[in-house]
Short mmCIF file of C-alpha atoms in Angstrom, two decimals:
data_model
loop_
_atom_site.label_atom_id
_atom_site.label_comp_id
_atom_site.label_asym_id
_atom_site.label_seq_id
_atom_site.Cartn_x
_atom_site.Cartn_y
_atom_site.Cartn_z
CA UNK A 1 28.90 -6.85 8.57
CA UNK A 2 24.97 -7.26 7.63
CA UNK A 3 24.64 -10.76 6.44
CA UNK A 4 20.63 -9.65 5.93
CA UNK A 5 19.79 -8.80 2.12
CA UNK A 6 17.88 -5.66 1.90
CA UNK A 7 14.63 -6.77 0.86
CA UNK A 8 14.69 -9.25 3.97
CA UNK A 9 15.87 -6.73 6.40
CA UNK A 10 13.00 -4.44 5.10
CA UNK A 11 10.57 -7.07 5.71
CA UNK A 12 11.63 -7.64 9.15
CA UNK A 13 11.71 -3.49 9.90
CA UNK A 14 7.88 -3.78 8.67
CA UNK A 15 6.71 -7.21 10.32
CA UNK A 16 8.80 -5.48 13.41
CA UNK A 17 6.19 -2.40 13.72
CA UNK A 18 2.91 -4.94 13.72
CA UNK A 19 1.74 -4.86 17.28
CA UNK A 20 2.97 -7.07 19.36
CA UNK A 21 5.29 -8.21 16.97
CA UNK A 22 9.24 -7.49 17.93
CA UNK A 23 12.04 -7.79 16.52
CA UNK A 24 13.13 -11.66 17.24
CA UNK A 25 9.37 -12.90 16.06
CA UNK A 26 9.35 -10.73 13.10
CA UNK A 27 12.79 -12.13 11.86
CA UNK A 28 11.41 -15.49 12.74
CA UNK A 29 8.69 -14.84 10.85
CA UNK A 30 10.50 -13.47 7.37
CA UNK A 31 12.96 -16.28 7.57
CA UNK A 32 9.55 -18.52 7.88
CA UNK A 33 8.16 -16.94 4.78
CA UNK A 34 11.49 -17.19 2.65
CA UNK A 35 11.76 -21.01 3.61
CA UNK A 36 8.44 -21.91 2.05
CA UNK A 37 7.50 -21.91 -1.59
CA UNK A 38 7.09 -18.35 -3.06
CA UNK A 39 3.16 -19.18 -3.37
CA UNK A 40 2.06 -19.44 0.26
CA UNK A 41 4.12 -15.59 0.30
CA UNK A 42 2.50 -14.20 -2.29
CA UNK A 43 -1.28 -15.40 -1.29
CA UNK A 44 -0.53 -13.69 1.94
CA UNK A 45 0.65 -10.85 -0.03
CA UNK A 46 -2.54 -10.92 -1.47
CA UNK A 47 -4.36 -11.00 1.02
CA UNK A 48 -3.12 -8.39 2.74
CA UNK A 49 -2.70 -6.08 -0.32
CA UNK A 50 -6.53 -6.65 -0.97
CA UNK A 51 -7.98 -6.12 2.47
CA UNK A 52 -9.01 -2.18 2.11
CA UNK A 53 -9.74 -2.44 -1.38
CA UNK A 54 -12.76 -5.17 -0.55
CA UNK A 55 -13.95 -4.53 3.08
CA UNK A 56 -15.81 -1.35 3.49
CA UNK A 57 -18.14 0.08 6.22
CA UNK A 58 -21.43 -1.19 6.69
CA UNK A 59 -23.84 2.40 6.53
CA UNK A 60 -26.22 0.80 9.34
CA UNK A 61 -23.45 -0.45 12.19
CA UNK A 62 -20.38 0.91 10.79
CA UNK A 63 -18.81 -3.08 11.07
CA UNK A 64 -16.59 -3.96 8.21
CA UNK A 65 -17.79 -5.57 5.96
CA UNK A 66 -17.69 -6.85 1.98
CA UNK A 67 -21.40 -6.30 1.75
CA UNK A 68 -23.85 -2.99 2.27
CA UNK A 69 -25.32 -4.15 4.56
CA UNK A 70 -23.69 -6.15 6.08
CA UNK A 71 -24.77 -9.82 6.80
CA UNK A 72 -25.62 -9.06 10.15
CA UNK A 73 -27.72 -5.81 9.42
CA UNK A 74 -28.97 -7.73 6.36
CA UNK A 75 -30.27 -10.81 8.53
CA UNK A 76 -33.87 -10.79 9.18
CA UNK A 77 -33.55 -13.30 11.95
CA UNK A 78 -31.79 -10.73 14.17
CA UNK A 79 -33.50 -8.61 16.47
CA UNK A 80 -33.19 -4.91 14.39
CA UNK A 81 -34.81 -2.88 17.32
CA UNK A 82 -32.10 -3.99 20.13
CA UNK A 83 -28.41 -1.92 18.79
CA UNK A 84 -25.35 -3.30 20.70
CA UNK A 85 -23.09 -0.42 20.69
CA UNK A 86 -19.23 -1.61 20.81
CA UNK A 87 -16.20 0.35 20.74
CA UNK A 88 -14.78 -2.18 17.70
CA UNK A 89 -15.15 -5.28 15.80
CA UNK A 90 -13.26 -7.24 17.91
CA UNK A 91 -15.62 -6.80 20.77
CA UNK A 92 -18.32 -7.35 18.57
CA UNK A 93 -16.82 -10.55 17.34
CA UNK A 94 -16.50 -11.51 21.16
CA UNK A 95 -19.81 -10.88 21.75
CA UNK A 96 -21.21 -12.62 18.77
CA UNK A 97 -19.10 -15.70 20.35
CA UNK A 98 -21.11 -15.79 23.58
CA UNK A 99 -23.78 -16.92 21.17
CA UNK A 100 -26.11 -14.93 23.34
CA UNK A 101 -27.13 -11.75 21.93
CA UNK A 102 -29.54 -11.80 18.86
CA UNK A 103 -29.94 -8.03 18.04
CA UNK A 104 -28.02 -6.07 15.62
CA UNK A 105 -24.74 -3.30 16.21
CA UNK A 106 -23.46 -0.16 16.27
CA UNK A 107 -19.52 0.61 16.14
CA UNK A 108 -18.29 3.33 17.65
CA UNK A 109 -14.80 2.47 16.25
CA UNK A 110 -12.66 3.95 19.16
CA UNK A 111 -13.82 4.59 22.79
CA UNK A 112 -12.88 8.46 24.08
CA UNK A 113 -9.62 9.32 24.92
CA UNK A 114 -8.46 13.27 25.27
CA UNK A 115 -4.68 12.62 26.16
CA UNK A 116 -4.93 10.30 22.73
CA UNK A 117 -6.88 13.35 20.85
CA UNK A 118 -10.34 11.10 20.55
CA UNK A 119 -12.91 13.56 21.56
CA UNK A 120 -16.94 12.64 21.23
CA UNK A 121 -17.03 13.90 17.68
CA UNK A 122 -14.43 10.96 16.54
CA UNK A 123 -16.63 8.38 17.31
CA UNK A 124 -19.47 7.78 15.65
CA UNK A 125 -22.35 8.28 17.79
CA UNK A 126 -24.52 11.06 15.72
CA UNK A 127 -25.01 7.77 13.49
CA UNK A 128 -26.63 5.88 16.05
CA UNK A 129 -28.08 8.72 17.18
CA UNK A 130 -29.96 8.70 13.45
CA UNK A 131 -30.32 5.33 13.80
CA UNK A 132 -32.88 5.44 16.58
CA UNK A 133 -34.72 8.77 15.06
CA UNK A 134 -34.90 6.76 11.82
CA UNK A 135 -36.37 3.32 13.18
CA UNK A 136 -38.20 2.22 16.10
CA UNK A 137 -35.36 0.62 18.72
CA UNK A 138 -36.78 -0.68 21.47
CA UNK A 139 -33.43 -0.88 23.42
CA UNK A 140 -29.88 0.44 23.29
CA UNK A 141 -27.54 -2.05 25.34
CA UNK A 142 -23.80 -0.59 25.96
CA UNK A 143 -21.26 -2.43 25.57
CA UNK A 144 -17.67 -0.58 25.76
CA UNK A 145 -14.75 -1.77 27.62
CA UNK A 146 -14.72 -1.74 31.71
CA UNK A 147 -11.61 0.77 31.06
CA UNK A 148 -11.24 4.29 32.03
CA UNK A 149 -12.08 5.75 28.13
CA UNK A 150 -14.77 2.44 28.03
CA UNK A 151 -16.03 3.74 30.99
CA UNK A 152 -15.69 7.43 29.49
CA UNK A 153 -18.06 6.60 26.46
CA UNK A 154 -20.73 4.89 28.02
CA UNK A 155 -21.51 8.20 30.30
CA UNK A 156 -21.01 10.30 27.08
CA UNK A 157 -23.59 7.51 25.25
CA UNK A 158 -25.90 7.49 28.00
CA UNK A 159 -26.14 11.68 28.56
CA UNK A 160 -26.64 11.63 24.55
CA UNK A 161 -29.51 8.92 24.19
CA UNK A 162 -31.12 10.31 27.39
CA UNK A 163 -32.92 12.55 25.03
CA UNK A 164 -34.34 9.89 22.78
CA UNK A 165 -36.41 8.17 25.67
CA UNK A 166 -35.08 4.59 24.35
CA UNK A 167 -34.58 2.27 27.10
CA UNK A 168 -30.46 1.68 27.65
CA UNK A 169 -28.95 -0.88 29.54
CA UNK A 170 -25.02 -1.55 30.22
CA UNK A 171 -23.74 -5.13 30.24
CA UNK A 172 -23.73 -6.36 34.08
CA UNK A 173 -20.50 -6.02 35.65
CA UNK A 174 -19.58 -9.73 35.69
CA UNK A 175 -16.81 -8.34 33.52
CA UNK A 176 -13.71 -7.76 35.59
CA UNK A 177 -12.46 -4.00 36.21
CA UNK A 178 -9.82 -3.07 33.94
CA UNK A 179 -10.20 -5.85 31.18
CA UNK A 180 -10.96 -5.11 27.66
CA UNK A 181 -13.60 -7.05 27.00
CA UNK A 182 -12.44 -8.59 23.46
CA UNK A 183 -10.62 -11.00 26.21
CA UNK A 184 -13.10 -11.83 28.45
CA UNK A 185 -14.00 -15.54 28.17
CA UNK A 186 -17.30 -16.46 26.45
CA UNK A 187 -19.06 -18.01 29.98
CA UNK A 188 -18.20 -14.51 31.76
CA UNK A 189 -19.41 -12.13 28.42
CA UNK A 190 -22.67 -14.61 28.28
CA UNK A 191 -23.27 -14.30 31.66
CA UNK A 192 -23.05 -10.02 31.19
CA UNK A 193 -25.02 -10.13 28.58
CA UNK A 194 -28.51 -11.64 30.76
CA UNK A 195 -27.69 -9.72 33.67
CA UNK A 196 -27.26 -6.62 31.55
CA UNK A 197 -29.00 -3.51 33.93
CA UNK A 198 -31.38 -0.62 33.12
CA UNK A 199 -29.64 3.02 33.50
CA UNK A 200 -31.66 5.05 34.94
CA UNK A 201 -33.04 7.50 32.36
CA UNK A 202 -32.10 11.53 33.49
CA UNK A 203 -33.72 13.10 30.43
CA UNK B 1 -23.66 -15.89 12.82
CA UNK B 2 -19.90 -15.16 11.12
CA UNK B 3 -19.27 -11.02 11.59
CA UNK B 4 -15.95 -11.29 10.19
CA UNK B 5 -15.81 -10.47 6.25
CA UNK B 6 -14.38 -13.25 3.95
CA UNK B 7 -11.34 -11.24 3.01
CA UNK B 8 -10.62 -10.37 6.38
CA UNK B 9 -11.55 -14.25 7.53
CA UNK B 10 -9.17 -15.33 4.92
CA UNK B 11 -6.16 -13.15 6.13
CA UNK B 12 -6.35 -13.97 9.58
CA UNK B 13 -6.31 -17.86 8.35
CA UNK B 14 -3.12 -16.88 6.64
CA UNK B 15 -1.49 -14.98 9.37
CA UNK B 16 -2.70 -17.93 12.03
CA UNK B 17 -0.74 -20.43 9.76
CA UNK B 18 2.84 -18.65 10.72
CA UNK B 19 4.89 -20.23 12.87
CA UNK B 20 4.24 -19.32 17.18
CA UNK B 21 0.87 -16.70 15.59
CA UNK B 22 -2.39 -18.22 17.22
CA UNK B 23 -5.64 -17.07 15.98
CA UNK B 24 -6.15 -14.19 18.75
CA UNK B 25 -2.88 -12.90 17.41
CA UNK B 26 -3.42 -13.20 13.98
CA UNK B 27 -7.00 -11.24 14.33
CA UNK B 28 -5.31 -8.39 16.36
CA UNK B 29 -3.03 -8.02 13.37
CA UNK B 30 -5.08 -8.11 10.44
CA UNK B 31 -7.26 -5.65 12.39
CA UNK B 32 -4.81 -3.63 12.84
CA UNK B 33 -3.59 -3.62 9.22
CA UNK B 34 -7.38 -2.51 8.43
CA UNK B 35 -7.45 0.20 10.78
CA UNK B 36 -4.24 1.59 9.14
CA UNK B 37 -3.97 3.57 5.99
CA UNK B 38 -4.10 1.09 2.90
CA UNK B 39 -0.82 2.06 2.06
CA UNK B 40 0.99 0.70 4.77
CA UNK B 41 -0.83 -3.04 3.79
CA UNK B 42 0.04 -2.46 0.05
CA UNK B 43 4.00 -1.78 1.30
CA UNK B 44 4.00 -4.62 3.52
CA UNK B 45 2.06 -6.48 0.97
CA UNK B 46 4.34 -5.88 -1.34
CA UNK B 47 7.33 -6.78 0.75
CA UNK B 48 6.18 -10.20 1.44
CA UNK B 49 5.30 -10.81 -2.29
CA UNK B 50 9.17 -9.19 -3.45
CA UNK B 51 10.81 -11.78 -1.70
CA UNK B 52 11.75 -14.86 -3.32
CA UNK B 53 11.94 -12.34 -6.17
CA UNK B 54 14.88 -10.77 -4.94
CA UNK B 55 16.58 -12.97 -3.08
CA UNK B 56 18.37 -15.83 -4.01
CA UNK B 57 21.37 -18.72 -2.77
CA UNK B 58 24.55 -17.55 -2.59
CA UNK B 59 26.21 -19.72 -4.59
CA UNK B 60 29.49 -20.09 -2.24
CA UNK B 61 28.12 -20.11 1.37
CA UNK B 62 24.26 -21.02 0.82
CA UNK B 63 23.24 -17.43 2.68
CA UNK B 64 20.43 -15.94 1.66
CA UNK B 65 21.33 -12.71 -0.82
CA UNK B 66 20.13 -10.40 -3.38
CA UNK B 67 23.91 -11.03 -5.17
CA UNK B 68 25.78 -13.51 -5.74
CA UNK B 69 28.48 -13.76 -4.06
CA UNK B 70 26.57 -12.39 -0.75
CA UNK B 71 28.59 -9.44 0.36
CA UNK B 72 30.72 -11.72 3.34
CA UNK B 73 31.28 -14.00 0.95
CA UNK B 74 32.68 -11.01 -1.53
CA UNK B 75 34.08 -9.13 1.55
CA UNK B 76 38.01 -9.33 1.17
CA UNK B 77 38.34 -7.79 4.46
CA UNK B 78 36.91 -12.10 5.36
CA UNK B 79 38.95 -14.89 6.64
CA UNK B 80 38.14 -17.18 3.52
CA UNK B 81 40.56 -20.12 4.90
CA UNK B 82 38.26 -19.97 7.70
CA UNK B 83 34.39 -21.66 7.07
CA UNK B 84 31.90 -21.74 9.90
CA UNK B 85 29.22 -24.53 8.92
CA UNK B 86 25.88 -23.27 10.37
CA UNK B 87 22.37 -24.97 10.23
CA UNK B 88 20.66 -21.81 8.81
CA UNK B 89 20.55 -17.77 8.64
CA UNK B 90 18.95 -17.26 11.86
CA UNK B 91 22.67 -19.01 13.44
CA UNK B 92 24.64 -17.04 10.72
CA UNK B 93 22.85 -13.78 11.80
CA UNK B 94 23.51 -14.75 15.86
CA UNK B 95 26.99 -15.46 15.15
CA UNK B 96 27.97 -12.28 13.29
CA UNK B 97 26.05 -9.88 16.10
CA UNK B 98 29.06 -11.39 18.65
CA UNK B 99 31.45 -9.56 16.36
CA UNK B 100 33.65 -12.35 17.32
CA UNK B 101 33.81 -14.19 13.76
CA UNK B 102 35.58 -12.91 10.93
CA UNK B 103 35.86 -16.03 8.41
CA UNK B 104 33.03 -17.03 6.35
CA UNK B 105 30.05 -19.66 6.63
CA UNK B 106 28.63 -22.52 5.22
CA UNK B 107 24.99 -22.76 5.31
CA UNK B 108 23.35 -26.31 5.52
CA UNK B 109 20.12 -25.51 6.16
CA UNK B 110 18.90 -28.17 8.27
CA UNK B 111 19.84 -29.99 10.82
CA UNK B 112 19.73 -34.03 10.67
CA UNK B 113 16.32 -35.10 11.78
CA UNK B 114 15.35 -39.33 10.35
CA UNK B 115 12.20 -38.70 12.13
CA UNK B 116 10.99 -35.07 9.80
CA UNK B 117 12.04 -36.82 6.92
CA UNK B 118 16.11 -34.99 6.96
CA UNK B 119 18.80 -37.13 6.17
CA UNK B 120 22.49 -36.55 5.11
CA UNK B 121 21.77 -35.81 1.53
CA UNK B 122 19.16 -32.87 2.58
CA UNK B 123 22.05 -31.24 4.45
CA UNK B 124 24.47 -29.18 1.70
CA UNK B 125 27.53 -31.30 2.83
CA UNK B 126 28.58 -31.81 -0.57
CA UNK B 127 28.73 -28.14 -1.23
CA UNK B 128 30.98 -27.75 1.62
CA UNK B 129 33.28 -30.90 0.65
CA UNK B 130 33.57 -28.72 -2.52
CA UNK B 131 34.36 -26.23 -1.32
CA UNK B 132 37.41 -27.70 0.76
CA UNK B 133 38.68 -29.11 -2.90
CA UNK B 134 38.83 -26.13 -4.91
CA UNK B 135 40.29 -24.04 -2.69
CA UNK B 136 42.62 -23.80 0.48
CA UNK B 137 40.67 -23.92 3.99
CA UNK B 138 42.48 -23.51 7.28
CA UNK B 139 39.73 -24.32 9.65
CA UNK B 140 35.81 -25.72 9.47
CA UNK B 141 34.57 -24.42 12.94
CA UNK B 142 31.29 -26.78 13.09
CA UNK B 143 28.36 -24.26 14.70
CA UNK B 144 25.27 -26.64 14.88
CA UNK B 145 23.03 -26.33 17.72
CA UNK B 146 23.51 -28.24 20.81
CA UNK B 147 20.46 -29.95 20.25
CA UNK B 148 19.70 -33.59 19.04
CA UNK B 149 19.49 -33.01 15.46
CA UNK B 150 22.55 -30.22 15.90
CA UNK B 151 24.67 -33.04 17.59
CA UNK B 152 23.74 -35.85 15.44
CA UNK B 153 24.69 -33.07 11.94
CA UNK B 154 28.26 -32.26 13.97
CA UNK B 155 28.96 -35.97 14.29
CA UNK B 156 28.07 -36.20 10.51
CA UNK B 157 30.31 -33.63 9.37
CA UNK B 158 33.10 -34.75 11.60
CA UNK B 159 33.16 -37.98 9.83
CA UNK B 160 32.77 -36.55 6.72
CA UNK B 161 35.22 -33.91 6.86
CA UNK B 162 37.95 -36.14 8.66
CA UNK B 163 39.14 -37.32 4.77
CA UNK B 164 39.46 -33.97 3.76
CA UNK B 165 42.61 -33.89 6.23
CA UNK B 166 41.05 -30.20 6.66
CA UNK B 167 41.57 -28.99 10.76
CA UNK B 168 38.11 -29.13 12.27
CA UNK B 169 36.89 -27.19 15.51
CA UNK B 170 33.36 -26.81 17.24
CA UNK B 171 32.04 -24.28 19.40
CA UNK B 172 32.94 -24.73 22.96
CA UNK B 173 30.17 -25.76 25.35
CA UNK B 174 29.75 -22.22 27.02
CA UNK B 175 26.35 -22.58 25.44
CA UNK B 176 23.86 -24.22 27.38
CA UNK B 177 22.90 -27.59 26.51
CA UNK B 178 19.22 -28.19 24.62
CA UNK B 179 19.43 -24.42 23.61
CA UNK B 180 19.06 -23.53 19.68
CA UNK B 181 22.00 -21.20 19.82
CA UNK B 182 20.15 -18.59 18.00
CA UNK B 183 18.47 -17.82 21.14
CA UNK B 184 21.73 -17.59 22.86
CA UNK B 185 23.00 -14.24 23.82
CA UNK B 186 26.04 -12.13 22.05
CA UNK B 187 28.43 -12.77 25.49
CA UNK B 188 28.03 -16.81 25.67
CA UNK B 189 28.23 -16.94 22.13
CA UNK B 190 31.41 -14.97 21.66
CA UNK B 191 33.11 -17.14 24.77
CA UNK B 192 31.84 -20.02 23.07
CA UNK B 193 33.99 -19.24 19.62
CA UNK B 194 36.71 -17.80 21.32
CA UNK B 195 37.19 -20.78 23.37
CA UNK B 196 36.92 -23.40 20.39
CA UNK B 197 38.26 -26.81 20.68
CA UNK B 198 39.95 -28.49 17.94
CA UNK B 199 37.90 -32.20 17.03
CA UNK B 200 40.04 -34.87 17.00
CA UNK B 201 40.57 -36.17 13.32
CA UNK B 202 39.86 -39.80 12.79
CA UNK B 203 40.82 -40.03 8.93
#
């Protein structure tokens, strides 16, 4: 017999299919939300509902962002001729914690992966490309994961911007193989950041 | 410098406010939920805000339900001489997957605890009493937890229930001591209601 109403057990089947999230925690969870006052649910309703609706891209980095620009691109304290390039928003946000790096982004949103059908043209690197033929950048610092499609993107970057004669560097490899670098510890990404090393230019 | 976008800061507040979701998790979510097709936000969104709509007491057992009766409590196929007394839904829903139980419940929701502010009167133990009046019961098999506020609720009942002249039983001790017995797995809890031992009545 299911003792679970409907619109709970479709609650759970959604919560269940987060990342991360199984079966047990997303129960948990819905049982949480129908124990508290019907406000607190419906806020986080809200919120949810309302994310893509006020978050777009940023047209300079590609970061989300409720702004265009966004704050970061927008701030005239940052360093506009250094771009970052990240695979995502979470590394970015991990970066920005090291409290290190002053220049400005670029998102790639995805690193390449053929068995997962993300070829070069998926990520966004004709806009960076633009970027640097638009403006004067003085350097172009990547920063994708120490994984093998991390690893995959930063030769495809660094074959592409060979042609634009900017200076590229890689963050030093105080990173440990393997890790995504959205959980590296801030000390360790810091630390990567001023030991970041020229590539040697082929073009 | 804050890269995260107020809407997006303000969901991953939310989502770091459930119960056992820390703030790494709660970022890797709402990510996630902005990487993915607004659609599948707005359904979940509107999930989470449905809720309370839908879903209300039933008015015999306490269970969560979108009717009232809930359909055990409606089920004829139900012992309803037979009431297991359960601290919540989360027990209820642990119970019924051993496939062992075939009476109803009784839903307290709580579990005595002076120290969070709990006390007899926030436990629905005059719902059950009622219960017991109106109509003809056979058995109250007490299914609290085996933890201190689960022990100190069975005692409560027990002395509370031994006027009724009603016959009163609590899970055997198959279940590990200290365990919440909706962790407990479908074997141990089916031993445990098999092998039920009558409470000796004091009234």
């Amino acid at each position: 017999m299911d003792v679970v109403p409907h619109s709970l057990a479709v609650l759970i089947d959604k919560l269940g299919r987060l990342p991360g999230i199984g079966r047990k925690t997303a129960t948990r969870l819905a049982l949480h939300l129908l124990r508290r006052p019907p406000e607190e649910s419906r806020a986080l309703a809200a919120s949810i509902a309302g994310l893509h609706g006020s978050i777009r891209l940023c047209s300079r980095c590609l970061a989300f962002s409720e702004e265009d620009p966004c704050a970061l691109c927008a701030d005239p304290r940052r360093d506009h001729r250094q771009i970052c390039v990240v695979e995502g928003v979470a590394d970015m946000m991990a970066i920005e914690k090291s409290g290190v790096y002053r220049g400005v982004y670029h998102l790639l949103h995805g690193a390449l992966s053929p068995m997962d059908g993300v070829g070069p043209d998926d990520l966004h690197i004709r806009e960076l490309l633009a970027r640097i033929r638009a403006q004067e950048i003085r350097e172009v610092l990547i920063a994708t994961s120490s994984t093998v499609p991390g690893e995959a993107t930063a030769a495809l970057l660094m074959e592409r911007l060979a042609a634009t004669g900017t200076r590229v560097s890689r963050l030093a490899f105080g990173i440990p193989m393997g890790m995504d670098i959205q959980y590296a510890d801030e000390m360790t990404l810091a630390r990567a950041i001023e030991a970041r090393r020229p590539v040697r230019q082929e073009g």
